[in-house]
Amino acid sequence: MTTLCVAAPQTAFAFPGEGYPDHRQIASRLEAAASSSKGIVRNLELGRDSAQRPLTVVQIGSGDPASPAVLLVAGLDGRHLHGIELALRHIEAFAADQAHAREVLNGGTLYVVPTLLPYAAQSVTQRPAHERATAAGAGDMDKDMERNEDLGDDLDFDDVLRWVRVAEPGGPYRSEDAEPGILHSADRTSGESGAWRLLTEGLDDDGDRRWNEEMDGGVLLANNFPFRYEWFGRNTGVHQVCEPETRALMDFIVLHPEIGIVLTYGFEDNLLQPWPEQKSSDPSLTGPGWGRKPVEAPNKNDLPYFRELSDRYLKAIGLDRAKGGLGVGGFVTDVRAEEELPIPTSDDAAKGGFAASAYYHRGLVSLATPVWTPGVQLARLEAAEAEEKKEEKKKAGENDTKDDGDTKSNAKGDAKGDSDGTSDGPGDDGPDSMNATGDQDAKDGPGPSDADDESGDAAADSDESELPKSVKDEARYLEWLREVDPAAWKEWESFDHPDFPGRKVEIGGYAPLARIVPPMSVLAETFPGHQAFLEGLFAARPHVVLESLSLTEKELGVYTLEIETQNAGYLPDVFAQGVFSRIVRPTRYEITLPAGAEVIGGTTRGPLERVGGEGTTLRTTRLLRLPGKEGVEVTVVSQHGGTDSHRIAPGESWRRS
């Protein structure tokens, strides 16, 4: 296997998740940001959790309901601690530079929900450390009317709950000779046979032949939202939005219709892995509501915007979409222990997902990213390796050029040496000595040690080339992980398990969160890119303005009012899914008339057609009867694109300069 020369971060920690903020640190950092921000940052109460503890939503900016807003949500899954940390860093960045914050927000508001699970970090700060994804609650996964009677046990007394693998012919997992520590699913369609069964660390406390099945009591908030909700699913709750935390978040969106863009840090994903072009929907946006079926693919009119925003995101964080494999998947989701809550793929995360519900049910521009994955880390390693090779080639080219110059300048001296009958002996130093040795080796063939080395390397290369891709990827990831955090992986060690007498049992594998949460130093490197992308969303949001007005007299007292509306932002005033959902109100015009005036054959207000982005303009004409020379005021109101108004007198024409 190729050895990667990757410098380990200066800051090490005991195992993944340590160093991330607990509920006290979250509260302290939010309070400090608000107190130092000179009024830019305000901490508001979003609601209460199931234990009646307050949940916080942070308001950054004006809070004006007439101005467009962006909502950032993190901490829906207790394992996604890096999303919480990143959200806190965004808040602190805006609080630290108020002038820059005002410039970026431009009259708008950023709302941040840093977490719905402020106590999530307790799972890794308490002992034994373990993963917990759900809200507080006791579990009865085996339906025996007993709660929390079968939890994990620290069998090897290392304060960490890892994995237990049990040798079992025909089991679901197997390992390869070249990488015996790595498990992967046996492909039975190809004739592969499994050899291992995988459990979480612990005992069968209730004797039902299920191990630690009640480790995840409570509801998984990340899958408690309406879109593709799984009825009777594992930890999904009694029904959609049944938990006080999820209800508080959805109520907040309903109470703030000015929120047009939602960014979610979690397992849902349409930024690292953009929605494919081949999968889209095209429902009628104008037909009757009867008989309509739920839409489960993005609208074809919205898809280009999502893919462009994905490109901007990847560029901001320094990744290339062409590499592929950036999302949650591969070896991360291929292997999981029995009864362990799985690490979801983006598709599984969307079932009952918040980001998906915000788009499909509320019609909002809803973006989601896992922030970091092992696939992202592998892509960064490949990029660093490619850059290193590029630099080596560059240096080699410079050295070759220098060597050519030295050879030409010494050619005369070399010729003289040859004519004198002298030559460099095998004991002389220099390139000629090395060439002579190389030629001799080529003539006589490699010695025994060389042959052994070459055959060994060839065998190693052959073994590695035959490994499944998921195993090769995981081996490369583990090589990096061992460098940055040796405690994140424990080599498998034999253990006499009382539940499996006389059988081969081993304890080891990943520490909690080692496949989910990056080291804090790695997350710090990604923050500037995420901050730039978040700020870019304010520049991309719709910005609907009056571009021109004219009030021309047709005949005595009758005037033609021409209104030209423009969207100066990148995004449209409403996504097609927003039209289909009938949640987002259409952009409208309003005409304020003087006393005695009227609109002929119409009303003083009415909807406009959908205003596309990037400078799209719409022209609207209305016929007015004005009794005198007093002017009218025209206002355009967009739910997500802002409000603009201008007053115009009879016979006047106006255009925005």
Short mmCIF file of C-alpha atoms in Angstrom, two decimals, residues 48-401:
data_model
loop_
_atom_site.label_atom_id
_atom_site.label_comp_id
_atom_site.label_asym_id
_atom_site.label_seq_id
_atom_site.Cartn_x
_atom_site.Cartn_y
_atom_site.Cartn_z
CA ARG A 48 -38.10 23.94 24.79
CA ASP A 49 -36.90 20.38 24.48
CA SER A 50 -38.65 17.35 25.95
CA ALA A 51 -37.02 18.06 29.33
CA GLN A 52 -38.19 21.70 29.22
CA ARG A 53 -34.67 23.00 28.65
CA PRO A 54 -34.47 26.09 26.41
CA LEU A 55 -33.44 25.84 22.76
CA THR A 56 -31.73 28.84 21.16
CA VAL A 57 -32.10 30.49 17.78
CA VAL A 58 -29.57 33.22 17.04
CA GLN A 59 -30.64 36.30 15.10
CA ILE A 60 -27.85 38.04 13.21
CA GLY A 61 -28.88 41.29 11.55
CA SER A 62 -31.98 43.43 11.49
CA GLY A 63 -34.70 40.85 12.09
CA ASP A 64 -36.94 42.94 9.82
CA PRO A 65 -39.76 40.67 8.59
CA ALA A 66 -39.95 42.69 5.36
CA SER A 67 -36.34 41.82 4.47
CA PRO A 68 -35.21 38.43 3.12
CA ALA A 69 -33.66 35.99 5.58
CA VAL A 70 -31.48 32.88 5.53
CA LEU A 71 -31.80 30.06 8.07
CA LEU A 72 -28.88 27.83 9.09
CA VAL A 73 -29.71 24.68 11.04
CA ALA A 74 -27.31 22.20 12.67
CA GLY A 75 -27.39 19.60 15.41
CA LEU A 76 -30.39 17.54 14.30
CA ASP A 77 -28.43 14.30 14.79
CA GLY A 78 -26.45 13.91 18.00
CA ARG A 79 -23.51 12.38 16.15
CA HIS A 80 -23.00 15.40 13.87
CA LEU A 81 -20.99 17.45 16.37
CA HIS A 82 -18.95 19.21 13.68
CA GLY A 83 -22.10 20.83 12.30
CA ILE A 84 -22.73 22.37 15.73
CA GLU A 85 -19.16 23.63 15.97
CA LEU A 86 -19.27 25.12 12.48
CA ALA A 87 -22.55 26.92 13.24
CA LEU A 88 -21.00 28.42 16.38
CA ARG A 89 -17.99 29.60 14.39
CA HIS A 90 -20.27 31.35 11.88
CA ILE A 91 -21.99 33.20 14.72
CA GLU A 92 -18.68 34.20 16.28
CA ALA A 93 -17.29 35.39 12.94
CA PHE A 94 -20.21 37.76 12.36
CA ALA A 95 -20.10 38.94 15.98
CA ALA A 96 -16.39 39.73 15.74
CA ASP A 97 -16.67 41.94 12.63
CA GLN A 98 -19.88 43.95 12.79
CA ALA A 99 -19.05 46.17 9.80
CA HIS A 100 -18.46 43.15 7.59
CA ALA A 101 -21.63 41.51 8.92
CA ARG A 102 -23.74 44.55 7.98
CA GLU A 103 -22.17 44.63 4.52
CA VAL A 104 -22.86 40.95 3.90
CA LEU A 105 -26.39 40.92 5.30
CA ASN A 106 -27.31 44.12 3.45
CA GLY A 107 -30.41 44.71 5.54
CA GLY A 108 -31.32 41.03 5.72
CA THR A 109 -31.16 38.54 8.56
CA LEU A 110 -29.33 35.32 9.24
CA TYR A 111 -31.02 33.00 11.70
CA VAL A 112 -28.91 30.19 13.16
CA VAL A 113 -30.20 27.20 15.10
CA PRO A 114 -26.87 25.76 16.31
CA THR A 115 -28.45 22.61 17.69
CA LEU A 116 -31.69 20.98 18.76
CA LEU A 117 -29.58 18.58 20.86
CA PRO A 118 -27.35 20.75 23.07
CA TYR A 119 -26.55 17.72 25.25
CA ALA A 120 -25.35 15.60 22.31
CA ALA A 121 -21.67 15.85 23.23
CA GLN A 122 -22.32 14.10 26.54
CA SER A 123 -22.14 10.75 24.76
CA VAL A 124 -18.41 11.25 24.15
CA THR A 125 -17.53 13.23 27.28
CA GLN A 126 -19.02 10.73 29.70
CA ARG A 127 -17.56 7.26 30.25
CA PRO A 128 -17.71 4.89 28.57
CA ALA A 129 -17.75 7.06 25.46
CA HIS A 130 -20.29 6.02 22.83
CA GLU A 131 -22.31 7.31 19.91
CA ARG A 132 -25.80 8.68 20.45
CA ALA A 133 -27.88 10.14 17.66
CA THR A 134 -31.26 10.58 19.30
CA ALA A 135 -32.94 12.96 21.70
CA ALA A 136 -33.26 12.06 25.36
CA GLY A 137 -35.46 9.05 25.95
CA ALA A 138 -35.49 5.43 27.03
CA GLY A 139 -35.67 2.60 24.54
CA ASP A 140 -37.64 -0.62 24.32
CA MET A 141 -36.45 -1.93 20.98
CA ASP A 142 -37.22 -5.58 21.82
CA LYS A 143 -40.81 -4.77 22.89
CA ASP A 144 -40.53 -6.62 26.20
CA MET A 145 -42.03 -3.78 28.25
CA GLU A 146 -38.63 -3.13 29.83
CA ARG A 147 -36.75 0.06 29.04
CA ASN A 148 -32.98 0.48 28.82
CA GLU A 149 -32.28 -3.00 30.21
CA ASP A 150 -29.76 -3.88 27.47
CA LEU A 151 -27.18 -1.14 27.04
CA GLY A 152 -23.53 -1.32 26.02
CA ASP A 153 -20.81 -2.59 28.34
CA ASP A 154 -17.13 -1.65 28.42
CA LEU A 155 -15.78 -5.19 28.25
CA ASP A 156 -12.09 -4.28 27.93
CA PHE A 157 -12.24 -1.37 30.41
CA ASP A 158 -10.76 1.24 28.05
CA ASP A 159 -13.60 3.76 28.62
CA VAL A 160 -14.73 3.45 24.99
CA LEU A 161 -17.48 1.32 23.42
CA ARG A 162 -16.18 -0.08 20.14
CA TRP A 163 -17.06 -3.18 18.11
CA VAL A 164 -17.04 -6.90 18.81
CA ARG A 165 -16.53 -9.30 15.93
CA VAL A 166 -17.44 -12.94 16.31
CA ALA A 167 -16.12 -15.61 13.95
CA GLU A 168 -19.10 -17.14 12.19
CA PRO A 169 -18.94 -19.10 8.93
CA GLY A 170 -21.42 -17.61 6.49
CA GLY A 171 -21.65 -14.37 8.47
CA PRO A 172 -22.40 -11.06 6.72
CA TYR A 173 -18.83 -9.75 6.74
CA ARG A 174 -15.41 -10.91 5.61
CA SER A 175 -11.85 -9.63 5.68
CA GLU A 176 -9.00 -9.91 3.18
CA ASP A 177 -5.53 -11.31 3.88
CA ALA A 178 -3.91 -8.04 2.80
CA GLU A 179 -6.07 -6.05 5.25
CA PRO A 180 -7.23 -8.47 7.97
CA GLY A 181 -8.45 -5.72 10.27
CA ILE A 182 -10.94 -4.27 7.79
CA LEU A 183 -14.36 -5.85 7.37
CA HIS A 184 -16.54 -5.55 4.29
CA SER A 185 -19.81 -7.08 3.16
CA ALA A 186 -19.54 -10.50 1.56
CA ASP A 187 -20.81 -10.39 -2.02
CA ARG A 188 -22.82 -13.60 -2.13
CA THR A 189 -23.80 -13.02 -5.76
CA SER A 190 -20.10 -13.38 -6.63
CA GLY A 191 -19.70 -16.51 -4.54
CA GLU A 192 -18.06 -14.79 -1.58
CA SER A 193 -18.62 -16.28 1.85
CA GLY A 194 -18.68 -14.24 5.03
CA ALA A 195 -16.69 -15.14 8.11
CA TRP A 196 -17.62 -12.57 10.75
CA ARG A 197 -20.60 -11.32 12.68
CA LEU A 198 -20.34 -7.75 14.01
CA LEU A 199 -21.81 -6.49 17.29
CA THR A 200 -21.48 -3.42 19.45
CA GLU A 201 -19.40 -3.83 22.59
CA GLY A 202 -21.40 -5.31 25.43
CA LEU A 203 -23.28 -8.28 26.85
CA ASP A 204 -26.72 -9.70 26.17
CA ASP A 205 -28.04 -8.37 29.47
CA ASP A 206 -31.62 -9.59 29.00
CA GLY A 207 -30.82 -12.93 27.36
CA ASP A 208 -32.81 -12.39 24.16
CA ARG A 209 -29.82 -12.99 21.83
CA ARG A 210 -29.79 -9.33 20.86
CA TRP A 211 -26.88 -7.20 21.97
CA ASN A 212 -27.22 -3.62 23.25
CA GLU A 213 -30.44 -3.02 21.32
CA GLU A 214 -31.54 -0.17 23.58
CA MET A 215 -28.48 2.06 23.24
CA ASP A 216 -30.48 4.53 21.15
CA GLY A 217 -33.66 5.34 23.00
CA GLY A 218 -35.56 8.49 22.12
CA VAL A 219 -36.48 9.96 18.75
CA LEU A 220 -34.06 10.67 15.93
CA LEU A 221 -34.99 14.31 15.33
CA ALA A 222 -33.27 14.37 11.94
CA ASN A 223 -35.92 11.96 10.60
CA ASN A 224 -39.01 13.38 12.31
CA PHE A 225 -40.05 15.80 9.55
CA PRO A 226 -42.81 15.38 6.93
CA PHE A 227 -41.09 14.50 3.64
CA ARG A 228 -41.05 10.73 3.01
CA TYR A 229 -41.56 10.17 6.72
CA GLU A 230 -41.18 6.51 7.72
CA TRP A 231 -44.19 5.41 9.71
CA PHE A 232 -43.21 2.89 12.40
CA GLY A 233 -39.56 3.39 11.45
CA ARG A 234 -36.77 2.96 13.94
CA ASN A 235 -36.57 5.98 16.26
CA THR A 236 -38.67 8.12 13.87
CA GLY A 237 -41.30 8.96 16.48
CA VAL A 238 -45.05 8.49 16.76
CA HIS A 239 -45.73 10.78 13.80
CA GLN A 240 -44.17 13.64 11.85
CA VAL A 241 -43.03 16.60 13.96
CA CYS A 242 -44.18 14.85 17.13
CA GLU A 243 -41.29 16.11 19.25
CA PRO A 244 -41.20 19.56 20.89
CA GLU A 245 -37.81 20.26 19.28
CA THR A 246 -38.95 19.55 15.72
CA ARG A 247 -42.26 21.32 16.28
CA ALA A 248 -40.44 24.43 17.50
CA LEU A 249 -38.26 24.48 14.38
CA MET A 250 -41.16 24.05 11.94
CA ASP A 251 -43.22 26.66 13.80
CA PHE A 252 -40.32 29.08 13.47
CA ILE A 253 -40.26 28.67 9.69
CA VAL A 254 -44.02 29.21 9.47
CA LEU A 255 -43.79 32.33 11.63
CA HIS A 256 -40.96 33.72 9.48
CA PRO A 257 -42.15 33.60 5.86
CA GLU A 258 -39.28 35.93 4.91
CA ILE A 259 -36.91 32.94 5.18
CA GLY A 260 -36.22 31.97 1.59
CA ILE A 261 -32.97 29.99 1.87
CA VAL A 262 -32.25 27.17 4.30
CA LEU A 263 -28.81 25.63 4.83
CA THR A 264 -28.60 22.42 6.88
CA TYR A 265 -25.48 20.84 8.35
CA GLY A 266 -26.22 17.13 8.79
CA PHE A 267 -26.37 13.85 6.89
CA GLU A 268 -28.68 15.17 4.17
CA ASP A 269 -26.76 16.25 1.10
CA ASN A 270 -27.29 18.09 -2.17
CA LEU A 271 -24.06 20.10 -2.11
CA LEU A 272 -21.24 17.56 -1.84
CA GLN A 273 -23.30 15.25 -4.05
CA PRO A 274 -25.63 17.38 -6.20
CA TRP A 275 -28.93 15.95 -7.33
CA PRO A 276 -28.43 14.17 -10.68
CA GLU A 277 -29.66 15.84 -13.84
CA GLN A 278 -31.42 12.66 -14.92
CA LYS A 279 -33.75 12.63 -11.92
CA SER A 280 -36.25 15.47 -11.85
CA SER A 281 -39.97 16.17 -11.82
CA ASP A 282 -42.12 18.41 -14.00
CA PRO A 283 -45.57 18.76 -12.44
CA SER A 284 -48.03 21.34 -13.67
CA LEU A 285 -47.67 24.57 -11.72
CA THR A 286 -51.01 26.03 -12.78
CA GLY A 287 -53.46 23.10 -12.74
CA PRO A 288 -56.06 22.34 -10.08
CA GLY A 289 -54.99 20.90 -6.76
CA TRP A 290 -57.23 17.85 -6.97
CA GLY A 291 -55.58 14.52 -7.72
CA ARG A 292 -52.01 15.76 -7.40
CA LYS A 293 -49.43 13.23 -6.23
CA PRO A 294 -46.51 13.93 -3.91
CA VAL A 295 -43.33 14.98 -5.68
CA GLU A 296 -40.15 13.15 -4.68
CA ALA A 297 -37.67 14.53 -7.23
CA PRO A 298 -36.54 18.15 -7.64
CA ASN A 299 -38.40 20.25 -10.17
CA LYS A 300 -36.55 20.40 -13.48
CA ASN A 301 -36.73 24.21 -13.39
CA ASP A 302 -35.05 24.30 -9.98
CA LEU A 303 -32.39 21.67 -10.67
CA PRO A 304 -29.95 23.95 -12.56
CA TYR A 305 -29.87 26.33 -9.58
CA PHE A 306 -29.16 23.49 -7.16
CA ARG A 307 -26.32 22.19 -9.32
CA GLU A 308 -24.81 25.65 -9.70
CA LEU A 309 -24.95 26.23 -5.94
CA SER A 310 -23.29 22.84 -5.47
CA ASP A 311 -20.48 23.91 -7.82
CA ARG A 312 -20.05 27.13 -5.84
CA TYR A 313 -19.93 25.20 -2.59
CA LEU A 314 -17.32 22.73 -3.82
CA LYS A 315 -15.22 25.56 -5.19
CA ALA A 316 -15.45 27.42 -1.89
CA ILE A 317 -14.17 24.44 0.10
CA GLY A 318 -11.57 23.48 -2.50
CA LEU A 319 -13.02 20.24 -3.88
CA ASP A 320 -13.75 18.94 -7.37
CA ARG A 321 -17.08 17.30 -8.15
CA ALA A 322 -15.44 15.16 -10.84
CA LYS A 323 -13.60 13.19 -8.16
CA GLY A 324 -16.85 11.66 -6.88
CA GLY A 325 -17.29 9.72 -3.65
CA LEU A 326 -17.46 12.87 -1.52
CA GLY A 327 -20.74 12.12 0.23
CA VAL A 328 -21.57 9.70 3.00
CA GLY A 329 -21.26 6.19 1.59
CA GLY A 330 -18.77 3.53 0.62
CA PHE A 331 -17.11 1.81 3.55
CA VAL A 332 -18.77 4.25 5.96
CA THR A 333 -22.24 2.84 5.33
CA ASP A 334 -21.21 -0.63 4.11
CA VAL A 335 -20.44 -2.03 7.56
CA ARG A 336 -22.42 -1.60 10.75
CA ALA A 337 -22.89 -3.64 13.88
CA GLU A 338 -26.15 -5.36 14.70
CA GLU A 339 -28.59 -3.08 16.53
CA GLU A 340 -26.36 -0.09 15.79
CA LEU A 341 -28.15 2.96 14.42
CA PRO A 342 -26.78 3.22 10.86
CA ILE A 343 -24.85 6.14 9.48
CA PRO A 344 -27.33 7.24 6.81
CA THR A 345 -26.66 7.86 3.15
CA SER A 346 -28.06 11.11 1.77
CA ASP A 347 -31.11 9.24 0.46
CA ASP A 348 -31.83 7.61 3.82
CA ALA A 349 -31.24 10.91 5.61
CA ALA A 350 -33.85 12.58 3.38
CA LYS A 351 -36.58 10.24 4.68
CA GLY A 352 -38.22 12.47 7.22
CA GLY A 353 -35.37 14.93 6.70
CA PHE A 354 -35.60 18.61 7.55
CA ALA A 355 -33.82 19.93 4.46
CA ALA A 356 -35.95 17.80 2.13
CA SER A 357 -39.13 18.92 3.89
CA ALA A 358 -38.12 22.56 3.60
CA TYR A 359 -37.86 22.18 -0.19
CA TYR A 360 -40.64 19.76 -1.09
CA HIS A 361 -43.22 20.88 1.48
CA ARG A 362 -42.37 24.55 1.98
CA GLY A 363 -40.96 25.37 -1.46
CA LEU A 364 -37.78 26.96 -0.08
CA VAL A 365 -34.27 26.98 -1.51
CA SER A 366 -33.05 24.21 0.76
CA LEU A 367 -29.38 23.22 0.74
CA ALA A 368 -27.71 20.53 2.82
CA THR A 369 -24.20 19.22 3.37
CA PRO A 370 -22.50 16.74 5.72
CA VAL A 371 -19.62 19.30 5.89
CA TRP A 372 -16.98 16.56 6.13
CA THR A 373 -16.83 12.87 5.31
CA PRO A 374 -14.06 10.28 5.00
CA GLY A 375 -14.57 10.63 1.24
CA VAL A 376 -13.84 14.35 1.51
CA GLN A 377 -10.69 13.58 3.48
CA LEU A 378 -9.52 11.06 0.88
CA ALA A 379 -10.08 13.64 -1.86
CA ARG A 380 -7.98 16.15 0.07
CA LEU A 381 -5.22 13.59 0.52
CA GLU A 382 -5.24 12.82 -3.20
CA ALA A 383 -5.10 16.52 -4.02
CA ALA A 384 -2.19 17.04 -1.61
CA GLU A 385 -0.37 14.03 -3.05
CA ALA A 386 -0.91 15.27 -6.62
CA GLU A 387 0.40 18.71 -5.66
CA GLU A 388 3.44 17.13 -4.02
CA LYS A 389 4.19 15.11 -7.15
CA LYS A 390 3.76 18.24 -9.25
CA GLU A 391 6.31 20.07 -7.11
CA GLU A 392 8.72 17.12 -7.32
CA LYS A 393 8.46 17.10 -11.11
CA LYS A 394 9.03 20.83 -11.19
CA LYS A 395 12.15 20.51 -9.05
CA ALA A 396 13.35 17.55 -11.11
CA GLY A 397 12.96 19.61 -14.28
CA GLU A 398 15.00 22.44 -12.79
CA ASN A 399 17.71 19.98 -11.75
CA ASP A 400 17.76 18.41 -15.23
CA THR A 401 18.24 21.83 -16.79
#
